[in-house]
PDB file of C-alpha atoms and ligand atoms in Angstrom:
ATOM      1  CA  UNK A 896     -39.689 -25.781 -62.368  1.00 42.00           C
ATOM      2  CA  UNK A 897     -39.721 -22.773 -64.597  1.00 44.00           C
ATOM      3  CA  UNK A 898     -41.687 -20.803 -62.113  1.00 45.00           C
ATOM      4  CA  UNK A 899     -39.192 -21.331 -59.290  1.00 47.00           C
ATOM      5  CA  UNK A 900     -36.190 -19.775 -60.919  1.00 46.00           C
ATOM      6  CA  UNK A 901     -37.168 -16.014 -60.954  1.00 47.00           C
ATOM      7  CA  UNK A 902     -38.433 -16.405 -57.357  1.00 48.00           C
ATOM      8  CA  UNK A 903     -35.006 -17.766 -56.309  1.00 48.00           C
ATOM      9  CA  UNK A 904     -33.164 -14.964 -58.070  1.00 48.00           C
ATOM     10  CA  UNK A 905     -35.464 -12.414 -56.192  1.00 54.00           C
ATOM     11  CA  UNK A 906     -34.766 -13.949 -52.835  1.00 55.00           C
ATOM     12  CA  UNK A 907     -31.004 -13.818 -53.285  1.00 57.00           C
ATOM     13  CA  UNK A 908     -31.269 -10.197 -54.505  1.00 64.00           C
ATOM     14  CA  UNK A 909     -33.034  -9.175 -51.317  1.00 70.00           C
ATOM     15  CA  UNK A 910     -30.586 -11.123 -49.244  1.00 66.00           C
ATOM     16  CA  UNK A 911     -27.633  -9.225 -50.795  1.00 71.00           C
ATOM     17  CA  UNK A 912     -29.315  -5.904 -50.314  1.00 77.00           C
ATOM     18  CA  UNK A 913     -29.918  -6.633 -46.664  1.00 76.00           C
ATOM     19  CA  UNK A 914     -26.329  -7.722 -46.173  1.00 74.00           C
ATOM     20  CA  UNK A 915     -25.004  -4.542 -47.786  1.00 77.00           C
ATOM     21  CA  UNK A 916     -27.298  -2.411 -45.621  1.00 82.00           C
ATOM     22  CA  UNK A 917     -26.213  -4.276 -42.528  1.00 81.00           C
ATOM     23  CA  UNK A 918     -22.586  -3.856 -43.440  1.00 79.00           C
ATOM     24  CA  UNK A 919     -23.098  -0.122 -44.014  1.00 80.00           C
ATOM     25  CA  UNK A 920     -24.928   0.197 -40.714  1.00 79.00           C
ATOM     26  CA  UNK A 921     -21.954  -1.543 -38.894  1.00 73.00           C
ATOM     27  CA  UNK A 922     -19.356   0.582 -40.504  1.00 72.00           C
ATOM     28  CA  UNK A 923     -21.191   3.896 -39.732  1.00 73.00           C
ATOM     29  CA  UNK A 924     -21.705   2.710 -36.215  1.00 67.00           C
ATOM     30  CA  UNK A 925     -18.011   2.039 -35.819  1.00 62.00           C
ATOM     31  CA  UNK A 926     -17.078   5.275 -37.520  1.00 63.00           C
ATOM     32  CA  UNK A 927     -19.472   7.342 -35.392  1.00 62.00           C
ATOM     33  CA  UNK A 928     -18.693   5.809 -31.969  1.00 61.00           C
ATOM     34  CA  UNK A 929     -14.967   5.194 -32.355  1.00 57.00           C
ATOM     35  CA  UNK A 930     -13.658   8.696 -32.733  1.00 59.00           C
ATOM     36  CA  UNK A 931     -13.241  10.485 -29.458  1.00 73.00           C
ATOM     37  CA  UNK A 932     -10.244   9.897 -27.261  1.00 74.00           C
ATOM     38  CA  UNK A 933     -12.539   9.021 -24.364  1.00 74.00           C
ATOM     39  CA  UNK A 934     -14.145   6.127 -26.243  1.00 81.00           C
ATOM     40  CA  UNK A 935     -10.689   4.964 -27.442  1.00 85.00           C
ATOM     41  CA  UNK A 936      -9.717   4.724 -23.701  1.00 88.00           C
ATOM     42  CA  UNK A 937     -12.920   2.830 -23.108  1.00 86.00           C
ATOM     43  CA  UNK A 938     -11.926   0.323 -25.731  1.00 89.00           C
ATOM     44  CA  UNK A 939      -8.456  -0.031 -24.469  1.00 88.00           C
ATOM     45  CA  UNK A 940      -9.865  -0.602 -20.889  1.00 91.00           C
ATOM     46  CA  UNK A 941     -12.512  -3.017 -22.324  1.00 88.00           C
ATOM     47  CA  UNK A 942     -15.356  -1.016 -20.872  1.00 87.00           C
ATOM     48  CA  UNK A 943     -13.823  -0.655 -17.431  1.00 91.00           C
ATOM     49  CA  UNK A 944     -13.861   2.866 -15.797  1.00 92.00           C
ATOM     50  CA  UNK A 945     -10.540   4.698 -15.632  1.00 93.00           C
ATOM     51  CA  UNK A 946      -9.267   3.603 -12.213  1.00 95.00           C
ATOM     52  CA  UNK A 947      -9.071   6.475  -9.614  1.00 96.00           C
ATOM     53  CA  UNK A 948      -7.113   4.465  -7.090  1.00 97.00           C
ATOM     54  CA  UNK A 949      -3.656   2.759  -7.037  1.00 96.00           C
ATOM     55  CA  UNK A 950      -5.348  -0.579  -6.243  1.00 96.00           C
ATOM     56  CA  UNK A 951      -7.721  -0.269  -9.128  1.00 96.00           C
ATOM     57  CA  UNK A 952      -4.853  -0.415 -11.606  1.00 96.00           C
ATOM     58  CA  UNK A 953      -4.211  -4.038 -10.690  1.00 97.00           C
ATOM     59  CA  UNK A 954      -7.869  -4.908 -11.107  1.00 97.00           C
ATOM     60  CA  UNK A 955      -7.871  -3.292 -14.560  1.00 97.00           C
ATOM     61  CA  UNK A 956      -4.649  -5.150 -15.571  1.00 97.00           C
ATOM     62  CA  UNK A 957      -6.337  -8.487 -14.527  1.00 97.00           C
ATOM     63  CA  UNK A 958      -9.419  -7.692 -16.479  1.00 96.00           C
ATOM     64  CA  UNK A 959      -7.449  -6.745 -19.636  1.00 96.00           C
ATOM     65  CA  UNK A 960      -5.165  -9.783 -19.333  1.00 96.00           C
ATOM     66  CA  UNK A 961      -8.114 -12.212 -18.840  1.00 95.00           C
ATOM     67  CA  UNK A 962      -9.756 -10.863 -21.962  1.00 95.00           C
ATOM     68  CA  UNK A 963      -6.637 -11.124 -24.052  1.00 94.00           C
ATOM     69  CA  UNK A 964      -6.024 -14.704 -22.875  1.00 94.00           C
ATOM     70  CA  UNK A 965      -9.603 -15.598 -23.561  1.00 94.00           C
ATOM     71  CA  UNK A 966      -9.535 -13.917 -27.026  1.00 95.00           C
ATOM     72  CA  UNK A 967      -6.407 -15.775 -28.016  1.00 94.00           C
ATOM     73  CA  UNK A 968      -8.012 -18.980 -27.027  1.00 93.00           C
ATOM     74  CA  UNK A 969     -11.232 -17.991 -28.855  1.00 96.00           C
ATOM     75  CA  UNK A 970      -9.329 -17.263 -32.008  1.00 97.00           C
ATOM     76  CA  UNK A 971      -7.508 -20.629 -31.820  1.00 94.00           C
ATOM     77  CA  UNK A 972     -10.722 -22.544 -31.268  1.00 94.00           C
ATOM     78  CA  UNK A 973     -12.715 -20.645 -33.929  1.00 97.00           C
ATOM     79  CA  UNK A 974      -9.790 -21.401 -36.301  1.00 97.00           C
ATOM     80  CA  UNK A 975     -10.055 -25.090 -35.565  1.00 93.00           C
ATOM     81  CA  UNK A 976     -13.788 -25.081 -36.069  1.00 96.00           C
ATOM     82  CA  UNK A 977     -13.593 -23.214 -39.405  1.00 97.00           C
ATOM     83  CA  UNK A 978     -10.796 -25.468 -40.531  1.00 95.00           C
ATOM     84  CA  UNK A 979     -12.843 -28.572 -39.784  1.00 91.00           C
ATOM     85  CA  UNK A 980     -15.976 -27.163 -41.310  1.00 93.00           C
ATOM     86  CA  UNK A 981     -14.301 -26.254 -44.584  1.00 93.00           C
ATOM     87  CA  UNK A 982     -11.780 -29.149 -44.933  1.00 89.00           C
ATOM     88  CA  UNK A 983     -14.287 -31.848 -44.082  1.00 86.00           C
ATOM     89  CA  UNK A 984     -17.454 -30.356 -45.740  1.00 86.00           C
ATOM     90  CA  UNK A 985     -19.615 -32.747 -47.569  1.00 83.00           C
ATOM     91  CA  UNK A 986     -18.411 -33.474 -51.030  1.00 82.00           C
ATOM     92  CA  UNK A 987     -19.883 -35.211 -54.078  1.00 81.00           C
ATOM     93  CA  UNK A 988     -17.801 -38.339 -53.481  1.00 79.00           C
ATOM     94  CA  UNK A 989     -19.646 -38.664 -50.027  1.00 77.00           C
ATOM     95  CA  UNK A 990     -16.500 -40.254 -48.530  1.00 79.00           C
ATOM     96  CA  UNK A 991     -16.278 -40.116 -44.686  1.00 81.00           C
ATOM     97  CA  UNK A 992     -13.062 -38.501 -43.467  1.00 79.00           C
ATOM     98  CA  UNK A 993     -10.491 -40.533 -41.438  1.00 80.00           C
ATOM     99  CA  UNK A 994     -11.891 -41.034 -37.920  1.00 82.00           C
ATOM    100  CA  UNK A 995      -9.248 -40.092 -35.324  1.00 80.00           C
ATOM    101  CA  UNK A 996      -9.426 -42.147 -32.105  1.00 85.00           C
ATOM    102  CA  UNK A 997      -6.981 -42.917 -29.385  1.00 88.00           C
ATOM    103  CA  UNK A 998      -4.622 -40.122 -30.451  1.00 89.00           C
ATOM    104  CA  UNK A 999      -2.548 -39.821 -27.333  1.00 92.00           C
ATOM    105  CA  UNK A1000      -0.679 -36.574 -28.115  1.00 91.00           C
ATOM    106  CA  UNK A1001      -3.948 -34.866 -28.911  1.00 89.00           C
ATOM    107  CA  UNK A1002      -5.727 -36.173 -25.806  1.00 93.00           C
ATOM    108  CA  UNK A1003      -2.765 -35.106 -23.555  1.00 94.00           C
ATOM    109  CA  UNK A1004      -2.853 -31.627 -25.156  1.00 92.00           C
ATOM    110  CA  UNK A1005      -6.570 -30.987 -24.606  1.00 91.00           C
ATOM    111  CA  UNK A1006      -6.315 -32.266 -21.002  1.00 95.00           C
ATOM    112  CA  UNK A1007      -3.161 -30.472 -19.928  1.00 96.00           C
ATOM    113  CA  UNK A1008      -3.757 -27.154 -21.747  1.00 92.00           C
ATOM    114  CA  UNK A1009      -7.023 -26.188 -19.995  1.00 93.00           C
ATOM    115  CA  UNK A1010      -5.372 -27.129 -16.531  1.00 96.00           C
ATOM    116  CA  UNK A1011      -2.450 -24.742 -17.333  1.00 95.00           C
ATOM    117  CA  UNK A1012      -4.980 -21.996 -18.285  1.00 93.00           C
ATOM    118  CA  UNK A1013      -6.954 -22.391 -15.066  1.00 95.00           C
ATOM    119  CA  UNK A1014      -3.665 -22.261 -13.012  1.00 97.00           C
ATOM    120  CA  UNK A1015      -2.493 -19.143 -14.784  1.00 95.00           C
ATOM    121  CA  UNK A1016      -5.890 -17.460 -14.358  1.00 95.00           C
ATOM    122  CA  UNK A1017      -6.053 -18.508 -10.652  1.00 97.00           C
ATOM    123  CA  UNK A1018      -2.590 -17.349  -9.794  1.00 97.00           C
ATOM    124  CA  UNK A1019      -3.087 -13.906 -11.301  1.00 97.00           C
ATOM    125  CA  UNK A1020      -6.485 -13.594  -9.506  1.00 97.00           C
ATOM    126  CA  UNK A1021      -4.895 -14.443  -6.172  1.00 98.00           C
ATOM    127  CA  UNK A1022      -2.017 -11.972  -6.780  1.00 97.00           C
ATOM    128  CA  UNK A1023      -4.484  -9.100  -7.599  1.00 97.00           C
ATOM    129  CA  UNK A1024      -6.689 -10.047  -4.665  1.00 96.00           C
ATOM    130  CA  UNK A1025      -3.771  -9.742  -2.288  1.00 96.00           C
ATOM    131  CA  UNK A1026      -3.020  -6.255  -3.651  1.00 95.00           C
ATOM    132  CA  UNK A1027      -6.719  -5.141  -3.497  1.00 95.00           C
ATOM    133  CA  UNK A1028      -7.360  -6.651  -0.029  1.00 96.00           C
ATOM    134  CA  UNK A1029      -4.038  -5.539   1.434  1.00 95.00           C
ATOM    135  CA  UNK A1030      -4.327  -5.163   5.124  1.00 92.00           C
ATOM    136  CA  UNK A1031      -1.253  -3.005   6.074  1.00 95.00           C
ATOM    137  CA  UNK A1032      -2.020  -0.094   8.531  1.00 97.00           C
ATOM    138  CA  UNK A1033      -3.845   2.665   6.599  1.00 97.00           C
ATOM    139  CA  UNK A1034      -3.417   6.481   6.962  1.00 97.00           C
ATOM    140  CA  UNK A1035      -7.116   7.030   7.709  1.00 97.00           C
ATOM    141  CA  UNK A1036     -10.072   4.908   8.727  1.00 97.00           C
ATOM    142  CA  UNK A1037     -13.659   5.778   7.813  1.00 97.00           C
ATOM    143  CA  UNK A1038     -16.548   3.788   9.252  1.00 97.00           C
ATOM    144  CA  UNK A1039     -19.119   3.414   6.544  1.00 97.00           C
ATOM    145  CA  UNK A1040     -22.653   2.598   7.565  1.00 95.00           C
ATOM    146  CA  UNK A1041     -25.208   1.256   5.171  1.00 93.00           C
ATOM    147  CA  UNK A1042     -28.766   1.818   6.499  1.00 89.00           C
ATOM    148  CA  UNK A1043     -32.290   1.766   5.171  1.00 86.00           C
ATOM    149  CA  UNK A1044     -31.871   3.677   2.834  1.00 86.00           C
ATOM    150  CA  UNK A1045     -28.792   5.876   2.817  1.00 90.00           C
ATOM    151  CA  UNK A1046     -25.245   5.978   4.066  1.00 94.00           C
ATOM    152  CA  UNK A1047     -23.401   7.410   7.047  1.00 94.00           C
ATOM    153  CA  UNK A1048     -19.663   8.220   6.874  1.00 96.00           C
ATOM    154  CA  UNK A1049     -17.856   8.533  10.134  1.00 96.00           C
ATOM    155  CA  UNK A1050     -14.409  10.209  10.225  1.00 97.00           C
ATOM    156  CA  UNK A1051     -12.216  10.259  13.307  1.00 97.00           C
ATOM    157  CA  UNK A1052     -11.186  13.844  13.995  1.00 95.00           C
ATOM    158  CA  UNK A1053      -9.870  15.728  17.050  1.00 92.00           C
ATOM    159  CA  UNK A1054     -10.244  12.663  19.256  1.00 94.00           C
ATOM    160  CA  UNK A1055     -13.887  12.535  18.379  1.00 95.00           C
ATOM    161  CA  UNK A1056     -16.063  11.254  15.511  1.00 95.00           C
ATOM    162  CA  UNK A1057     -17.425  13.667  12.911  1.00 95.00           C
ATOM    163  CA  UNK A1058     -19.997  12.281  10.498  1.00 94.00           C
ATOM    164  CA  UNK A1059     -22.068  13.023   7.462  1.00 94.00           C
ATOM    165  CA  UNK A1060     -25.277  11.254   6.713  1.00 91.00           C
ATOM    166  CA  UNK A1061     -27.807  11.227   3.866  1.00 88.00           C
ATOM    167  CA  UNK A1062     -31.535  11.119   4.135  1.00 81.00           C
ATOM    168  CA  UNK A1063     -34.443  10.450   1.869  1.00 75.00           C
ATOM    169  CA  UNK A1064     -33.797  13.706  -0.060  1.00 82.00           C
ATOM    170  CA  UNK A1065     -30.084  14.288   0.258  1.00 88.00           C
ATOM    171  CA  UNK A1066     -27.304  12.133  -1.176  1.00 93.00           C
ATOM    172  CA  UNK A1067     -24.326  12.122   1.226  1.00 94.00           C
ATOM    173  CA  UNK A1068     -20.802  12.868   0.084  1.00 97.00           C
ATOM    174  CA  UNK A1069     -17.818  10.746   1.075  1.00 98.00           C
ATOM    175  CA  UNK A1070     -14.724  12.985   1.123  1.00 98.00           C
ATOM    176  CA  UNK A1071     -11.314  11.391   0.923  1.00 98.00           C
ATOM    177  CA  UNK A1072      -7.766  12.833   0.904  1.00 98.00           C
ATOM    178  CA  UNK A1073      -5.667  12.120  -2.209  1.00 98.00           C
ATOM    179  CA  UNK A1074      -2.455  10.030  -2.134  1.00 97.00           C
ATOM    180  CA  UNK A1075      -3.329   8.579   1.293  1.00 97.00           C
ATOM    181  CA  UNK A1076      -4.504   5.041   2.055  1.00 97.00           C
ATOM    182  CA  UNK A1077      -7.974   5.133   3.569  1.00 98.00           C
ATOM    183  CA  UNK A1078      -9.659   2.009   5.122  1.00 98.00           C
ATOM    184  CA  UNK A1079     -13.487   1.617   4.969  1.00 98.00           C
ATOM    185  CA  UNK A1080     -14.919  -0.274   7.892  1.00 97.00           C
ATOM    186  CA  UNK A1081     -18.278  -1.466   6.669  1.00 97.00           C
ATOM    187  CA  UNK A1082     -21.180  -1.730   9.079  1.00 95.00           C
ATOM    188  CA  UNK A1083     -24.935  -2.079   8.840  1.00 93.00           C
ATOM    189  CA  UNK A1084     -27.617  -2.367  11.494  1.00 89.00           C
ATOM    190  CA  UNK A1085     -30.369  -3.821   9.212  1.00 85.00           C
ATOM    191  CA  UNK A1086     -29.961  -5.650   5.894  1.00 91.00           C
ATOM    192  CA  UNK A1087     -27.110  -6.634   3.518  1.00 95.00           C
ATOM    193  CA  UNK A1088     -25.980  -3.607   1.458  1.00 96.00           C
ATOM    194  CA  UNK A1089     -22.970  -3.488  -0.860  1.00 97.00           C
ATOM    195  CA  UNK A1090     -20.656  -0.497  -0.797  1.00 98.00           C
ATOM    196  CA  UNK A1091     -18.846   0.393  -4.086  1.00 97.00           C
ATOM    197  CA  UNK A1092     -17.532   3.140  -6.261  1.00 97.00           C
ATOM    198  CA  UNK A1093     -17.280   2.203 -10.002  1.00 96.00           C
ATOM    199  CA  UNK A1094     -14.237   4.494 -10.459  1.00 96.00           C
ATOM    200  CA  UNK A1095     -12.358   2.505  -7.660  1.00 97.00           C
ATOM    201  CA  UNK A1096     -13.047  -0.879  -9.401  1.00 96.00           C
ATOM    202  CA  UNK A1097     -14.085  -2.476  -6.115  1.00 96.00           C
ATOM    203  CA  UNK A1098     -17.131  -3.097  -4.044  1.00 96.00           C
ATOM    204  CA  UNK A1099     -17.894  -5.124  -0.939  1.00 97.00           C
ATOM    205  CA  UNK A1100     -20.793  -6.522   0.888  1.00 97.00           C
ATOM    206  CA  UNK A1101     -21.843  -4.641   4.012  1.00 96.00           C
ATOM    207  CA  UNK A1102     -23.415  -7.371   6.382  1.00 95.00           C
ATOM    208  CA  UNK A1103     -25.008  -7.240   9.737  1.00 92.00           C
ATOM    209  CA  UNK A1104     -22.787  -8.847  12.294  1.00 91.00           C
ATOM    210  CA  UNK A1105     -19.754  -9.087   9.991  1.00 93.00           C
ATOM    211  CA  UNK A1106     -16.862  -6.608  10.093  1.00 93.00           C
ATOM    212  CA  UNK A1107     -15.863  -6.306   6.448  1.00 96.00           C
ATOM    213  CA  UNK A1108     -13.297  -3.776   5.360  1.00 97.00           C
ATOM    214  CA  UNK A1109     -11.068  -2.755   2.426  1.00 97.00           C
ATOM    215  CA  UNK A1110      -8.806   0.180   1.691  1.00 97.00           C
ATOM    216  CA  UNK A1111      -8.036   2.351  -1.301  1.00 97.00           C
ATOM    217  CA  UNK A1112      -5.420   4.854  -2.163  1.00 97.00           C
ATOM    218  CA  UNK A1113      -7.051   7.616  -4.444  1.00 98.00           C
ATOM    219  CA  UNK A1114      -4.438   8.896  -6.950  1.00 97.00           C
ATOM    220  CA  UNK A1115      -6.167  12.005  -8.384  1.00 96.00           C
ATOM    221  CA  UNK A1116      -8.468  14.738  -7.201  1.00 97.00           C
ATOM    222  CA  UNK A1117     -12.007  14.573  -8.600  1.00 97.00           C
ATOM    223  CA  UNK A1118     -15.656  13.701  -8.149  1.00 97.00           C
ATOM    224  CA  UNK A1119     -16.980  10.169  -8.472  1.00 97.00           C
ATOM    225  CA  UNK A1120     -20.317   8.406  -7.996  1.00 97.00           C
ATOM    226  CA  UNK A1121     -20.899   5.596  -5.558  1.00 97.00           C
ATOM    227  CA  UNK A1122     -23.852   3.254  -4.852  1.00 96.00           C
ATOM    228  CA  UNK A1123     -25.253   0.331  -3.146  1.00 96.00           C
ATOM    229  CA  UNK A1124     -24.661  -2.760  -5.340  1.00 96.00           C
ATOM    230  CA  UNK A1125     -27.059  -5.066  -3.376  1.00 95.00           C
ATOM    231  CA  UNK A1126     -30.797  -5.069  -4.102  1.00 95.00           C
ATOM    232  CA  UNK A1127     -31.318  -4.377  -0.363  1.00 93.00           C
ATOM    233  CA  UNK A1128     -35.010  -3.440  -0.187  1.00 90.00           C
ATOM    234  CA  UNK A1129     -37.727  -1.012  -1.313  1.00 88.00           C
ATOM    235  CA  UNK A1130     -35.594   2.197  -1.483  1.00 89.00           C
ATOM    236  CA  UNK A1131     -32.401   0.584  -2.620  1.00 92.00           C
ATOM    237  CA  UNK A1132     -32.316   2.926  -5.647  1.00 91.00           C
ATOM    238  CA  UNK A1133     -31.883   5.865  -3.244  1.00 90.00           C
ATOM    239  CA  UNK A1134     -28.629   4.502  -1.852  1.00 93.00           C
ATOM    240  CA  UNK A1135     -26.378   6.658  -3.957  1.00 96.00           C
ATOM    241  CA  UNK A1136     -23.516   8.796  -2.659  1.00 97.00           C
ATOM    242  CA  UNK A1137     -20.893  11.124  -4.102  1.00 98.00           C
ATOM    243  CA  UNK A1138     -17.228  10.816  -3.734  1.00 98.00           C
ATOM    244  CA  UNK A1139     -14.901  13.768  -3.591  1.00 98.00           C
ATOM    245  CA  UNK A1140     -11.239  13.242  -3.609  1.00 98.00           C
ATOM    246  CA  UNK A1141      -9.485  16.343  -2.276  1.00 98.00           C
ATOM    247  CA  UNK A1142      -6.063  17.522  -1.139  1.00 98.00           C
ATOM    248  CA  UNK A1143      -5.046  16.973   2.523  1.00 97.00           C
ATOM    249  CA  UNK A1144      -5.623  20.633   3.322  1.00 98.00           C
ATOM    250  CA  UNK A1145      -9.118  20.625   1.899  1.00 98.00           C
ATOM    251  CA  UNK A1146      -9.830  17.329   3.759  1.00 98.00           C
ATOM    252  CA  UNK A1147      -8.859  18.963   7.088  1.00 97.00           C
ATOM    253  CA  UNK A1148     -11.054  21.987   6.292  1.00 97.00           C
ATOM    254  CA  UNK A1149     -13.899  19.582   5.492  1.00 97.00           C
ATOM    255  CA  UNK A1150     -13.545  17.729   8.841  1.00 97.00           C
ATOM    256  CA  UNK A1151     -13.277  21.024  10.721  1.00 97.00           C
ATOM    257  CA  UNK A1152     -16.528  22.105   8.989  1.00 97.00           C
ATOM    258  CA  UNK A1153     -18.291  19.077  10.187  1.00 96.00           C
ATOM    259  CA  UNK A1154     -17.147  19.707  13.754  1.00 96.00           C
ATOM    260  CA  UNK A1155     -18.169  23.301  13.541  1.00 96.00           C
ATOM    261  CA  UNK A1156     -21.616  22.227  12.314  1.00 94.00           C
ATOM    262  CA  UNK A1157     -22.024  20.027  15.401  1.00 92.00           C
ATOM    263  CA  UNK A1158     -22.009  16.776  13.546  1.00 91.00           C
ATOM    264  CA  UNK A1159     -19.918  15.222  16.269  1.00 92.00           C
ATOM    265  CA  UNK A1160     -20.237  12.095  18.492  1.00 91.00           C
ATOM    266  CA  UNK A1161     -17.861  10.207  20.822  1.00 91.00           C
ATOM    267  CA  UNK A1162     -18.063   7.035  18.858  1.00 90.00           C
ATOM    268  CA  UNK A1163     -18.832   6.227  15.158  1.00 90.00           C
ATOM    269  CA  UNK A1164     -22.585   6.133  14.499  1.00 86.00           C
ATOM    270  CA  UNK A1165     -23.430   2.571  13.611  1.00 86.00           C
ATOM    271  CA  UNK A1166     -27.061   3.023  12.853  1.00 75.00           C
ATOM    272  CA  UNK A1167     -29.786   1.099  14.709  1.00 53.00           C
ATOM    273  CA  UNK A1168     -32.590   3.330  15.855  1.00 47.00           C
ATOM    274  CA  UNK A1169     -30.616   6.410  14.888  1.00 52.00           C
ATOM    275  CA  UNK A1170     -30.190   5.202  11.369  1.00 55.00           C
ATOM    276  CA  UNK A1171     -34.051   4.869  10.917  1.00 53.00           C
ATOM    277  CA  UNK A1172     -34.461   8.415  12.126  1.00 53.00           C
ATOM    278  CA  UNK A1173     -32.069   9.603   9.516  1.00 48.00           C
ATOM    279  CA  UNK A1174     -34.120   8.161   6.711  1.00 47.00           C
ATOM    280  CA  UNK A1175     -36.188  11.300   6.208  1.00 47.00           C
ATOM    281  CA  UNK A1176     -39.137   9.390   4.948  1.00 48.00           C
ATOM    282  CA  UNK A1177     -42.707   9.777   6.145  1.00 50.00           C
ATOM    283  CA  UNK A1178     -43.473   6.436   7.992  1.00 50.00           C
ATOM    284  CA  UNK A1179     -46.779   6.081   6.069  1.00 51.00           C
ATOM    285  CA  UNK A1180     -44.903   6.425   2.760  1.00 50.00           C
ATOM    286  CA  UNK A1181     -42.642   3.568   3.827  1.00 49.00           C
ATOM    287  CA  UNK A1182     -45.637   1.484   4.845  1.00 52.00           C
ATOM    288  CA  UNK A1183     -47.478   2.128   1.588  1.00 51.00           C
ATOM    289  CA  UNK A1184     -44.288   1.078  -0.422  1.00 48.00           C
ATOM    290  CA  UNK A1185     -43.940  -2.058   1.671  1.00 51.00           C
ATOM    291  CA  UNK A1186     -47.373  -3.206   0.501  1.00 48.00           C
TER     292      UNK A1186
HETATM  293 CU1  LIG B 367     -28.460  -0.902   0.093  1.00 69.78          CU
END
């Protein structure tokens, strides 16, 4: 017995030192990361990107609202748990607390309340979905083609189709006019891809044989990054693209530039054999990678 006491004291000393170190580490982490206005914005948006489109604002509001509702519920439930743990902890008298059964008000509460929560979450989700998937006639339509392993963007211009396409080495750029609604018609000749721009807070599957579309209204000029969100195959990681939101005048200049460069067809390029030619990969490379 006499030997155990110093050992115990030692252990609790180490424990306290570790706890202090952990607390210091936590405080310095918060202090070091929580200063810039950029990271403050990230905290406010709960890690969502700053939406670059009008539609993205609704998605962000849904995200924030859902987290706030979940946190309020969490605090309430944690409170009840800690209350029960402390109030009914084991005591020396070893008396079992009153066992509550057939408590009708309590049972009604925990049945009705989750149903109300699900209804509220569901109604807000449907409301935001209607905003994000709004189908009213857009100002512009761009046919987006996902292909193994890049993207082609077809813009109607001058009663023709002008296009830009990436290849194995070049990441294509999707140019969009600001303050105008642009619809993306999503097409693929091969496998399922997923077209998305994190800054737009939306993505959608690009599926063979299915004509998916959505539209966005970019609200500020800038450069963004886009990518394929579906693990579509061996060179999936190459399916990146840039997005440039420009003024109407710059957009017209850009389209004219594509026409002048001869990147013109009668109809939007939808891929197929043409898409595979665009890949820019040595066929033997692709074969090796397949194995
Ligand atoms: Cu893909």
